[in-house]
Tab-separated table of N, CA and C in Angstrom:
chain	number	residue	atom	x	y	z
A	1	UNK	N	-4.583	91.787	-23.302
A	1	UNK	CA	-3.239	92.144	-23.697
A	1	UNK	C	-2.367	90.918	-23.939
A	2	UNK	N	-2.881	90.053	-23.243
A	2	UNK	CA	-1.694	88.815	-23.740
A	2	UNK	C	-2.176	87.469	-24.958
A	3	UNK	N	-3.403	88.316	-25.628
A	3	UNK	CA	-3.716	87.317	-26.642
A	3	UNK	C	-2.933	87.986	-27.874
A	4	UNK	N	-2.486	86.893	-28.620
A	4	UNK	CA	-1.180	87.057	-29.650
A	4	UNK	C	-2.116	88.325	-30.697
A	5	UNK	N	-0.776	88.888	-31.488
A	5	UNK	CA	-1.470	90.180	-31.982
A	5	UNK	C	-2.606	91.166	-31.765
A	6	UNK	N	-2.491	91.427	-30.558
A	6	UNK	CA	-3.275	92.574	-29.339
A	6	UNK	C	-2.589	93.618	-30.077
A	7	UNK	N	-3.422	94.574	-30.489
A	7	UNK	CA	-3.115	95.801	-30.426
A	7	UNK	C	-4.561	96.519	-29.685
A	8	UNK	N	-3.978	97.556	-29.228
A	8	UNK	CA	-5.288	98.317	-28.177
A	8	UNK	C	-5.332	99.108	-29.103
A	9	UNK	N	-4.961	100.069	-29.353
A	9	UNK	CA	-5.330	100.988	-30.703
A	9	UNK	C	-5.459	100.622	-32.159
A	10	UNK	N	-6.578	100.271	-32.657
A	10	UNK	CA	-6.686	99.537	-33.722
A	10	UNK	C	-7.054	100.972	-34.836
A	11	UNK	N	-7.116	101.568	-34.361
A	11	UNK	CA	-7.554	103.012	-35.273
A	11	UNK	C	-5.973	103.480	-35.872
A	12	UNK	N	-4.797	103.253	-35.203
A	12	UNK	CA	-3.753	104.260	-34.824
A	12	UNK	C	-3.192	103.720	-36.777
A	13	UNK	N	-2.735	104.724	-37.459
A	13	UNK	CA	-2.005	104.551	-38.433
A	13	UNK	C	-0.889	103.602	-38.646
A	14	UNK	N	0.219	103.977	-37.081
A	14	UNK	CA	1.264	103.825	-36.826
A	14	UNK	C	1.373	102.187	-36.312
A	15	UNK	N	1.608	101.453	-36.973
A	15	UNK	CA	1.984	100.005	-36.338
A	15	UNK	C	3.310	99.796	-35.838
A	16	UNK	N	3.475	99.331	-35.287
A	16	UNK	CA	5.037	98.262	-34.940
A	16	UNK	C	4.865	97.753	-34.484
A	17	UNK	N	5.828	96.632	-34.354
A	17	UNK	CA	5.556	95.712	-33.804
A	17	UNK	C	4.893	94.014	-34.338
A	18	UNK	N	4.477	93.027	-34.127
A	18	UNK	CA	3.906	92.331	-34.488
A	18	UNK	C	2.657	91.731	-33.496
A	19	UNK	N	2.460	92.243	-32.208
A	19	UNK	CA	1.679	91.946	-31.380
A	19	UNK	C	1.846	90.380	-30.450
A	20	UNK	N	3.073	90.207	-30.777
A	20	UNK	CA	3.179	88.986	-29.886
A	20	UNK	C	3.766	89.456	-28.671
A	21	UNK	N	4.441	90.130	-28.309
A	21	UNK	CA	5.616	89.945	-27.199
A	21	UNK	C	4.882	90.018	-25.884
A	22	UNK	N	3.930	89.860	-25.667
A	22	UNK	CA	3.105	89.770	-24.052
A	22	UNK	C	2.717	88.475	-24.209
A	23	UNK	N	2.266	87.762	-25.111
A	23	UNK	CA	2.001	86.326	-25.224
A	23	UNK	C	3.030	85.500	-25.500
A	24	UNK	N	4.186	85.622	-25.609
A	24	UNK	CA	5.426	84.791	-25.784
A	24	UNK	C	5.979	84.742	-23.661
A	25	UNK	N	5.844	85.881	-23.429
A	25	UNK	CA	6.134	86.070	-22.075
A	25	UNK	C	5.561	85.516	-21.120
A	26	UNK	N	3.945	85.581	-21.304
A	26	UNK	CA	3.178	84.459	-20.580
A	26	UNK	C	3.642	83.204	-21.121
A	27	UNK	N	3.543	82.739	-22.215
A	27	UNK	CA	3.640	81.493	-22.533
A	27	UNK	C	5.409	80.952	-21.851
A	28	UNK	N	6.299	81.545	-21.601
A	28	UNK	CA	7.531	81.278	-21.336
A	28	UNK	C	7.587	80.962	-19.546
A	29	UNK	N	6.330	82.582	-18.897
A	29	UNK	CA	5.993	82.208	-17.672
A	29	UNK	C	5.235	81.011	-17.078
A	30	UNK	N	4.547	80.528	-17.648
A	30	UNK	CA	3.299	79.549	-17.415
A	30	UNK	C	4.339	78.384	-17.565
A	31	UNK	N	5.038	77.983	-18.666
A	31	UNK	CA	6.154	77.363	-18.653
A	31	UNK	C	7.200	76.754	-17.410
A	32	UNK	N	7.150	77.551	-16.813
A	32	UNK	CA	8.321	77.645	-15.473
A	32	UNK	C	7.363	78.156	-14.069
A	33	UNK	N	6.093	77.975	-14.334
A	33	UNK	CA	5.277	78.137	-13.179
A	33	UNK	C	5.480	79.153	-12.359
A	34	UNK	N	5.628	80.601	-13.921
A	34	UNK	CA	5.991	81.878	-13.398
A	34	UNK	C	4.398	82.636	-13.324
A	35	UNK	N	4.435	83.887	-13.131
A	35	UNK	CA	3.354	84.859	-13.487
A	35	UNK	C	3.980	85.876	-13.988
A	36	UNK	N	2.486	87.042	-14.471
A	36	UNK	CA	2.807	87.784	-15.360
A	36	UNK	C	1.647	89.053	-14.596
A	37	UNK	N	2.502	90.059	-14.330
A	37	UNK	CA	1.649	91.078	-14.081
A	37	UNK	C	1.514	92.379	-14.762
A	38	UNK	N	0.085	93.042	-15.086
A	38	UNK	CA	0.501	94.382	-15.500
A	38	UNK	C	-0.263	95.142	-15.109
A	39	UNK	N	0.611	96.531	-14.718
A	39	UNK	CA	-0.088	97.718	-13.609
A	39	UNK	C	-0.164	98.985	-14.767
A	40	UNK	N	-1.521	99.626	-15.056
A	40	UNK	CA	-1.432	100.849	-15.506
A	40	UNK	C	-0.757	101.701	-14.681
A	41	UNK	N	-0.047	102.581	-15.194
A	41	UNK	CA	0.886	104.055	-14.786
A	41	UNK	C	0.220	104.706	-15.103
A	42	UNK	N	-0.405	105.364	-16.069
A	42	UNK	CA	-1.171	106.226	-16.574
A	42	UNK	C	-1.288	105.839	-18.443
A	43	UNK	N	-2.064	107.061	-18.692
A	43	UNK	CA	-2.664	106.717	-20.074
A	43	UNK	C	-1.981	106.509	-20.960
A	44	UNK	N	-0.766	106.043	-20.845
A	44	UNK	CA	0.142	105.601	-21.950
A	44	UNK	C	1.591	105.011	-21.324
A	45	UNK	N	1.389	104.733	-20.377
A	45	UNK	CA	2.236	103.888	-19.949
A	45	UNK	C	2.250	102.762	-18.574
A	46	UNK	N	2.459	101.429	-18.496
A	46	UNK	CA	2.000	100.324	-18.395
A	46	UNK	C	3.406	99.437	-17.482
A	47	UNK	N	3.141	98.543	-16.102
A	47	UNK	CA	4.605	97.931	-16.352
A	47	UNK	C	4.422	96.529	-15.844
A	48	UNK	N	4.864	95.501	-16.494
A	48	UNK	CA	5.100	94.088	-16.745
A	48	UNK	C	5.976	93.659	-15.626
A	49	UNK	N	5.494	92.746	-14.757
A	49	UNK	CA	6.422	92.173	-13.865
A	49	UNK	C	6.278	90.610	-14.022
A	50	UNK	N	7.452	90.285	-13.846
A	50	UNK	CA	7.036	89.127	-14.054
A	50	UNK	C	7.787	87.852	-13.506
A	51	UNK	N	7.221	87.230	-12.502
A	51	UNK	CA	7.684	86.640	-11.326
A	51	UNK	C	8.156	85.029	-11.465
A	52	UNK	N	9.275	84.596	-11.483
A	52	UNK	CA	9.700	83.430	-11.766
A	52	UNK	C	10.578	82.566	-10.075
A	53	UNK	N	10.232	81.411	-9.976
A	53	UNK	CA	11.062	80.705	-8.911
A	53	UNK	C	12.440	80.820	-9.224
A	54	UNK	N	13.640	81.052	-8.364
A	54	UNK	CA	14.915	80.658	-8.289
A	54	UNK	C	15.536	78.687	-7.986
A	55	UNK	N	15.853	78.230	-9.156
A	55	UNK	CA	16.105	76.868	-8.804
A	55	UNK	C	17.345	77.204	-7.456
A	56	UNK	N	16.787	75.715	-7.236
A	56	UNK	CA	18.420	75.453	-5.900
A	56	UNK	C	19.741	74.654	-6.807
């Protein structure tokens, strides 16, 4: 999911999107020596956490 233009349904008619926005997020996390998590909910829905340090 976080390699640039991921789509999981490659069959689906319906596009949007451009397939970056999970790889801009890692790349922004990794950046700031954040992480990036994602938990299936069920078969169509998914949730992104994503954990960054607080400067002093």
């Amino acid at each position: 999911m976080f390699e640039r233009f991921y789509r999981h349904d490659k069959t689906s008619q319906h596009h949007s999107g451009s397939g970056l926005g999970l790889s801009i997020v890692q790349a922004i996390a990794n950046a700031h020596k954040g992480t990036v998590n994602i938990t299936n909910k069920d078969e169509y829905c998914f949730e992104v956490t994503v954990g960054l340090l607080i400067a002093k």
